[in-house]
Amino acid sequence: MRLCVNWLPVRRELTRAVAERAEAAGLWGMGVGDSPHYGELYSACADALAATSRLTISTSVTNPVTRHPSVHISAARSFQNAYPGRFRLGVGRGDSAVHTFGLKPAPLKDLRGTIETIKHDVPDVPVLVAASGPATARLAGRVADGVIAGVGADRGALRMITEEGTAAQPGRGTPWQVWASVRLAVTQDEAHRTSLRRRMLPRAISAAHFAFASTMAGKNVPPDFADVLTRRFAAYDYDWHGRSGATPNAALFADRPDVEDYLLDRFVVCGTAEECRDRLLKLADVVDGIYLSLLFEEALDQLPLIGALFGAAELTAPGQ
């Protein structure tokens, strides 16, 4: 099973430390987010690559709105030359990096044009598309090397992404990958699980907002929750996107503990090592790998626990 830690660059020295510890824990890769609340994306990718010897580093994800395609191409070319086979691009329509500045996500035709330009200029660098719905999954199947499925740990929704992307790629001669994206918190103390789960709530809400904001079609959302999710997400505040703690976004469903539990159960894997291992293994037959977003303030402590969830033979070797 390929595992990538998902990271937002809080500080340069911490980015390096997280990369080093992810590699030491046996993880396959590290994804670096593109958000205006944190450090510069490609600088952080360079730090992570330089600090490690085998870890695959990817953008998770960037967009064609706030960065011109030439920026992605020059960065990808530089990393491919310096660290062959260790860099890949995750690209989406644009989420927090776009909305924070009052911009709109890229139309699918613009996203497709950007990917095709990147693939033409740096063909050896894999490109994955962030997708939560069928239309973007089909685009990924046509022009990219895979998809990062932002639908949580829902097997049905992950199958939908896989089926839509696969159906759009007749005659493809290269492998096409599907990666899940979940939030993860491992605890060695079962009594600590409840408080840790609550701390993950704003992260679950951020993930659900990405998954459900555009459409809920094909995403296995319980009908009883669809209306309240639509109404509350209209008040989502991008100034607090991805942040932990008592944020305005964390309070969006404060009067609906049933909705909070649903979002936590779907988008967060939290519990003892045995519980986390079992839940991740349940995704192994429907995805090629998993991006794992952690509580940033505990990332260094969490990574050895994640590595210990699986034996060395269970973690896919680099390059496989």
Short mmCIF file of C-alpha atoms in Angstrom, two decimals:
data_model
loop_
_atom_site.label_atom_id
_atom_site.label_comp_id
_atom_site.label_asym_id
_atom_site.label_seq_id
_atom_site.Cartn_x
_atom_site.Cartn_y
_atom_site.Cartn_z
CA MET A 1 0.00 0.00 0.00
CA ARG A 2 1.41 3.38 -1.00
CA LEU A 3 1.03 6.03 1.69
CA CYS A 4 1.75 9.75 1.33
CA VAL A 5 1.71 12.22 4.17
CA ASN A 6 -0.15 15.36 3.10
CA TRP A 7 1.42 18.57 4.36
CA LEU A 8 0.95 22.33 4.27
CA PRO A 9 4.29 24.16 4.60
CA VAL A 10 4.08 25.84 7.99
CA ARG A 11 7.83 26.51 8.28
CA ARG A 12 10.78 25.48 6.10
CA GLU A 13 12.60 23.61 8.84
CA LEU A 14 9.41 21.77 9.78
CA THR A 15 8.76 20.81 6.15
CA ARG A 16 12.23 19.25 5.99
CA ALA A 17 11.71 17.45 9.29
CA VAL A 18 8.34 16.04 8.21
CA ALA A 19 9.85 14.81 4.94
CA GLU A 20 12.76 13.15 6.74
CA ARG A 21 10.49 11.46 9.25
CA ALA A 22 8.05 10.31 6.55
CA GLU A 23 10.93 8.67 4.71
CA ALA A 24 12.26 7.08 7.90
CA ALA A 25 8.77 5.70 8.63
CA GLY A 26 8.72 3.91 5.28
CA LEU A 27 6.08 6.06 3.59
CA TRP A 28 6.10 6.23 -0.21
CA GLY A 29 5.66 9.95 -0.60
CA MET A 30 4.72 13.39 0.62
CA GLY A 31 2.16 15.78 -0.81
CA VAL A 32 2.57 19.54 -0.39
CA GLY A 33 -0.49 21.77 -0.46
CA ASP A 34 -0.85 25.09 -2.27
CA SER A 35 -2.62 27.50 0.09
CA PRO A 36 -2.09 31.23 0.64
CA HIS A 37 -2.11 30.74 4.42
CA TYR A 38 1.17 28.82 4.31
CA GLY A 39 4.62 28.84 2.71
CA GLU A 40 5.33 28.85 -1.02
CA LEU A 41 4.52 25.57 -2.71
CA TYR A 42 7.51 24.90 -4.94
CA SER A 43 10.00 26.17 -2.40
CA ALA A 44 8.56 23.63 0.05
CA CYS A 45 8.75 20.86 -2.57
CA ALA A 46 12.43 21.72 -3.10
CA ASP A 47 13.05 21.57 0.66
CA ALA A 48 11.36 18.15 0.94
CA LEU A 49 13.24 16.71 -2.04
CA ALA A 50 16.60 17.97 -0.78
CA ALA A 51 15.99 16.56 2.71
CA THR A 52 15.29 13.01 1.46
CA SER A 53 16.79 10.41 -0.84
CA ARG A 54 13.85 8.32 -2.09
CA LEU A 55 10.57 10.01 -1.05
CA THR A 56 8.25 10.95 -3.94
CA ILE A 57 7.11 14.56 -3.58
CA SER A 58 3.94 15.88 -5.18
CA THR A 59 1.84 19.01 -5.23
CA SER A 60 -1.44 18.20 -3.54
CA VAL A 61 -2.73 20.21 -5.14
CA THR A 62 -2.00 23.30 -7.20
CA ASN A 63 -4.15 24.97 -9.85
CA PRO A 64 -4.06 26.79 -13.22
CA VAL A 65 -5.62 30.03 -11.90
CA THR A 66 -3.09 31.52 -9.47
CA ARG A 67 -0.08 29.98 -11.27
CA HIS A 68 0.50 30.16 -15.00
CA PRO A 69 1.24 26.80 -16.68
CA SER A 70 4.79 27.98 -17.34
CA VAL A 71 5.37 28.10 -13.57
CA HIS A 72 4.31 24.47 -13.15
CA ILE A 73 6.38 23.41 -16.15
CA SER A 74 9.59 25.11 -15.06
CA ALA A 75 9.28 23.72 -11.53
CA ALA A 76 8.54 20.21 -12.79
CA ARG A 77 11.42 20.33 -15.25
CA SER A 78 13.85 21.50 -12.56
CA PHE A 79 12.79 18.80 -10.10
CA GLN A 80 12.84 16.07 -12.73
CA ASN A 81 16.39 17.04 -13.71
CA ALA A 82 17.64 17.20 -10.12
CA TYR A 83 15.61 14.31 -8.66
CA PRO A 84 14.59 11.98 -11.53
CA GLY A 85 11.39 10.08 -10.88
CA ARG A 86 10.76 11.67 -7.49
CA PHE A 87 8.34 14.46 -8.36
CA ARG A 88 4.80 14.56 -9.64
CA LEU A 89 2.11 17.19 -10.06
CA GLY A 90 -1.31 17.14 -8.47
CA VAL A 91 -3.54 19.72 -10.16
CA GLY A 92 -7.13 20.77 -9.56
CA ARG A 93 -9.54 23.50 -10.54
CA GLY A 94 -8.57 25.56 -7.48
CA ASP A 95 -9.94 25.66 -3.94
CA SER A 96 -8.58 27.78 -1.08
CA ALA A 97 -5.75 29.22 -3.18
CA VAL A 98 -8.36 30.60 -5.58
CA HIS A 99 -11.34 31.51 -3.39
CA THR A 100 -9.23 33.37 -0.84
CA PHE A 101 -8.52 36.04 -3.46
CA GLY A 102 -12.07 36.25 -4.79
CA LEU A 103 -11.21 34.27 -7.92
CA LYS A 104 -13.16 31.43 -9.49
CA PRO A 105 -11.99 27.84 -10.00
CA ALA A 106 -10.77 27.03 -13.49
CA PRO A 107 -13.37 25.70 -15.94
CA LEU A 108 -12.73 22.09 -16.89
CA LYS A 109 -11.61 23.09 -20.38
CA ASP A 110 -8.91 25.35 -18.90
CA LEU A 111 -7.80 22.62 -16.50
CA ARG A 112 -7.58 20.22 -19.42
CA GLY A 113 -5.55 22.70 -21.47
CA THR A 114 -3.10 23.22 -18.60
CA ILE A 115 -2.61 19.48 -18.12
CA GLU A 116 -2.10 18.87 -21.83
CA THR A 117 0.49 21.67 -21.95
CA ILE A 118 2.34 20.25 -18.94
CA LYS A 119 2.27 16.71 -20.36
CA HIS A 120 3.65 17.98 -23.66
CA ASP A 121 6.52 19.94 -22.11
CA VAL A 122 7.48 17.59 -19.26
CA PRO A 123 6.15 14.17 -20.34
CA ASP A 124 8.17 12.23 -17.76
CA VAL A 125 6.45 13.94 -14.80
CA PRO A 126 3.18 12.22 -13.80
CA VAL A 127 0.12 14.46 -13.42
CA LEU A 128 -2.80 13.59 -11.12
CA VAL A 129 -6.09 15.49 -11.03
CA ALA A 130 -7.97 16.33 -7.83
CA ALA A 131 -11.55 15.21 -8.37
CA SER A 132 -14.66 14.68 -6.28
CA GLY A 133 -17.21 14.25 -9.05
CA PRO A 134 -17.73 12.37 -12.30
CA ALA A 135 -16.96 15.19 -14.73
CA THR A 136 -13.50 15.89 -13.32
CA ALA A 137 -12.81 12.16 -12.98
CA ARG A 138 -13.56 11.74 -16.69
CA LEU A 139 -11.21 14.58 -17.54
CA ALA A 140 -8.50 12.89 -15.47
CA GLY A 141 -9.08 9.67 -17.35
CA ARG A 142 -8.67 11.41 -20.70
CA VAL A 143 -5.56 13.49 -20.13
CA ALA A 144 -3.83 12.69 -16.80
CA ASP A 145 -1.99 9.81 -15.15
CA GLY A 146 -4.45 9.42 -12.32
CA VAL A 147 -6.74 11.07 -9.84
CA ILE A 148 -6.65 12.20 -6.22
CA ALA A 149 -10.20 11.43 -5.12
CA GLY A 150 -11.46 13.95 -2.59
CA VAL A 151 -14.45 11.89 -1.46
CA GLY A 152 -13.08 10.56 1.83
CA ALA A 153 -13.06 6.89 2.74
CA ASP A 154 -16.40 6.09 1.10
CA ARG A 155 -15.81 2.98 -1.03
CA GLY A 156 -18.84 3.60 -3.22
CA ALA A 157 -17.77 7.15 -4.09
CA LEU A 158 -14.21 5.96 -4.72
CA ARG A 159 -15.53 3.32 -7.11
CA MET A 160 -17.54 6.01 -8.91
CA ILE A 161 -14.38 8.06 -9.44
CA THR A 162 -12.52 4.97 -10.67
CA GLU A 163 -15.28 3.87 -13.02
CA GLU A 164 -15.79 7.33 -14.54
CA GLY A 165 -12.08 7.87 -15.06
CA THR A 166 -11.48 4.41 -16.46
CA ALA A 167 -14.39 4.64 -18.89
CA ALA A 168 -12.96 7.87 -20.31
CA GLN A 169 -9.60 6.35 -21.25
CA PRO A 170 -10.08 3.73 -23.95
CA GLY A 171 -6.83 2.58 -25.49
CA ARG A 172 -4.61 4.04 -22.75
CA GLY A 173 -1.25 2.30 -22.77
CA THR A 174 0.03 3.53 -19.41
CA PRO A 175 -1.19 2.73 -15.87
CA TRP A 176 -3.83 5.04 -14.39
CA GLN A 177 -3.83 5.54 -10.62
CA VAL A 178 -6.53 6.32 -8.09
CA TRP A 179 -5.51 7.85 -4.78
CA ALA A 180 -7.81 8.38 -1.81
CA SER A 181 -7.45 11.39 0.47
CA VAL A 182 -8.30 11.05 4.17
CA ARG A 183 -7.48 12.76 7.44
CA LEU A 184 -5.66 10.54 9.91
CA ALA A 185 -4.96 10.62 13.64
CA VAL A 186 -3.48 7.64 15.47
CA THR A 187 -3.59 7.44 19.24
CA GLN A 188 -1.89 5.01 21.58
CA ASP A 189 -4.43 5.80 24.28
CA GLU A 190 -8.04 4.78 23.61
CA ALA A 191 -9.22 7.32 26.19
CA HIS A 192 -7.64 10.07 24.09
CA ARG A 193 -9.60 9.14 20.97
CA THR A 194 -12.68 11.29 21.69
CA SER A 195 -10.73 14.53 22.13
CA LEU A 196 -8.52 13.75 19.13
CA ARG A 197 -11.58 13.10 17.00
CA ARG A 198 -13.05 16.47 17.99
CA ARG A 199 -9.82 18.21 17.05
CA MET A 200 -10.11 16.69 13.59
CA LEU A 201 -13.60 18.14 13.02
CA PRO A 202 -12.53 21.32 11.16
CA ARG A 203 -10.33 19.17 8.91
CA ALA A 204 -13.30 16.90 8.16
CA ILE A 205 -15.48 19.89 7.35
CA SER A 206 -12.83 21.33 5.01
CA ALA A 207 -12.58 18.00 3.20
CA ALA A 208 -16.35 17.68 2.94
CA HIS A 209 -16.67 21.20 1.58
CA PHE A 210 -14.32 20.33 -1.26
CA ALA A 211 -16.20 17.11 -1.93
CA PHE A 212 -19.75 18.43 -1.82
CA ALA A 213 -19.68 22.15 -2.66
CA SER A 214 -20.16 21.74 -6.42
CA THR A 215 -22.50 18.74 -6.56
CA MET A 216 -23.53 15.76 -4.48
CA ALA A 217 -24.42 13.59 -7.46
CA GLY A 218 -22.90 10.12 -7.23
CA LYS A 219 -21.18 10.82 -3.92
CA ASN A 220 -23.27 8.65 -1.57
CA VAL A 221 -24.48 11.54 0.57
CA PRO A 222 -27.41 10.52 2.81
CA PRO A 223 -30.53 12.30 1.50
CA ASP A 224 -31.38 13.55 5.00
CA PHE A 225 -28.09 15.47 5.12
CA ALA A 226 -27.97 16.93 1.61
CA ASP A 227 -29.98 20.09 2.28
CA VAL A 228 -28.26 21.04 5.53
CA LEU A 229 -24.83 20.49 3.96
CA THR A 230 -25.71 22.75 1.04
CA ARG A 231 -27.07 25.52 3.26
CA ARG A 232 -24.27 25.51 5.80
CA PHE A 233 -21.44 25.26 3.26
CA ALA A 234 -22.69 28.51 1.72
CA ALA A 235 -21.22 30.17 4.84
CA TYR A 236 -17.87 28.39 4.63
CA ASP A 237 -15.02 30.81 5.44
CA TYR A 238 -11.86 30.29 3.36
CA ASP A 239 -9.86 32.45 5.77
CA TRP A 240 -10.02 29.45 8.12
CA HIS A 241 -9.60 26.73 5.51
CA GLY A 242 -7.61 23.72 6.71
CA ARG A 243 -7.00 25.11 10.17
CA SER A 244 -7.51 23.21 13.39
CA GLY A 245 -9.14 24.37 16.58
CA ALA A 246 -12.28 26.40 17.34
CA THR A 247 -12.72 28.01 13.93
CA PRO A 248 -15.92 29.41 12.35
CA ASN A 249 -15.91 26.46 9.97
CA ALA A 250 -15.68 24.01 12.88
CA ALA A 251 -18.94 25.46 14.23
CA LEU A 252 -20.96 25.14 11.00
CA PHE A 253 -22.77 22.03 12.28
CA ALA A 254 -22.53 22.62 16.03
CA ASP A 255 -26.28 22.05 16.42
CA ARG A 256 -26.20 18.90 14.28
CA PRO A 257 -23.99 16.31 16.00
CA ASP A 258 -25.40 13.68 13.64
CA VAL A 259 -23.95 15.56 10.66
CA GLU A 260 -20.64 16.08 12.47
CA ASP A 261 -20.41 12.35 13.18
CA TYR A 262 -21.15 11.55 9.54
CA LEU A 263 -18.42 13.89 8.28
CA LEU A 264 -15.90 12.59 10.80
CA ASP A 265 -16.70 8.97 9.99
CA ARG A 266 -16.39 9.57 6.25
CA PHE A 267 -13.39 11.86 5.99
CA VAL A 268 -11.34 11.03 9.10
CA VAL A 269 -9.61 7.85 10.21
CA CYS A 270 -9.05 8.26 13.94
CA GLY A 271 -8.42 5.75 16.68
CA THR A 272 -5.99 3.19 17.98
CA ALA A 273 -3.34 1.71 15.74
CA GLU A 274 -5.45 -1.40 15.19
CA GLU A 275 -8.52 0.61 14.26
CA CYS A 276 -6.63 2.88 11.87
CA ARG A 277 -4.89 -0.04 10.22
CA ASP A 278 -8.18 -1.87 9.67
CA ARG A 279 -9.86 1.17 8.11
CA LEU A 280 -6.98 1.94 5.76
CA LEU A 281 -6.75 -1.70 4.68
CA LYS A 282 -10.42 -1.58 3.69
CA LEU A 283 -9.44 0.88 0.95
CA ALA A 284 -6.53 -1.17 -0.37
CA ASP A 285 -8.58 -3.00 -2.99
CA VAL A 286 -10.20 0.15 -4.44
CA VAL A 287 -7.24 2.59 -4.58
CA ASP A 288 -3.55 2.53 -5.48
CA GLY A 289 -2.52 4.73 -2.58
CA ILE A 290 -3.74 7.12 0.12
CA TYR A 291 -2.86 10.71 0.95
CA LEU A 292 -2.94 11.13 4.73
CA SER A 293 -3.53 14.62 6.14
CA LEU A 294 -2.43 14.97 9.76
CA LEU A 295 -2.84 17.47 12.55
CA PHE A 296 0.08 19.73 11.67
CA GLU A 297 1.09 20.36 15.25
CA GLU A 298 1.48 16.62 15.85
CA ALA A 299 2.86 15.50 12.49
CA LEU A 300 6.34 14.61 13.74
CA ASP A 301 4.90 12.42 16.49
CA GLN A 302 2.28 10.87 14.23
CA LEU A 303 4.59 9.71 11.43
CA PRO A 304 6.38 6.93 13.37
CA LEU A 305 2.95 5.67 14.50
CA ILE A 306 1.76 5.60 10.88
CA GLY A 307 4.84 3.73 9.75
CA ALA A 308 4.27 1.17 12.49
CA LEU A 309 0.75 0.43 11.24
CA PHE A 310 2.15 -1.73 8.45
CA GLY A 311 5.10 -4.02 8.01
CA ALA A 312 7.82 -3.17 5.52
CA ALA A 313 6.47 -5.76 3.08
CA GLU A 314 3.03 -4.09 3.14
CA LEU A 315 4.34 -0.64 2.23
CA THR A 316 4.94 -0.51 -1.51
CA ALA A 317 8.60 -0.09 -2.31
CA PRO A 318 9.67 3.12 -4.10
CA GLY A 319 9.32 2.90 -7.85
CA GLN A 320 6.81 0.05 -7.76
#
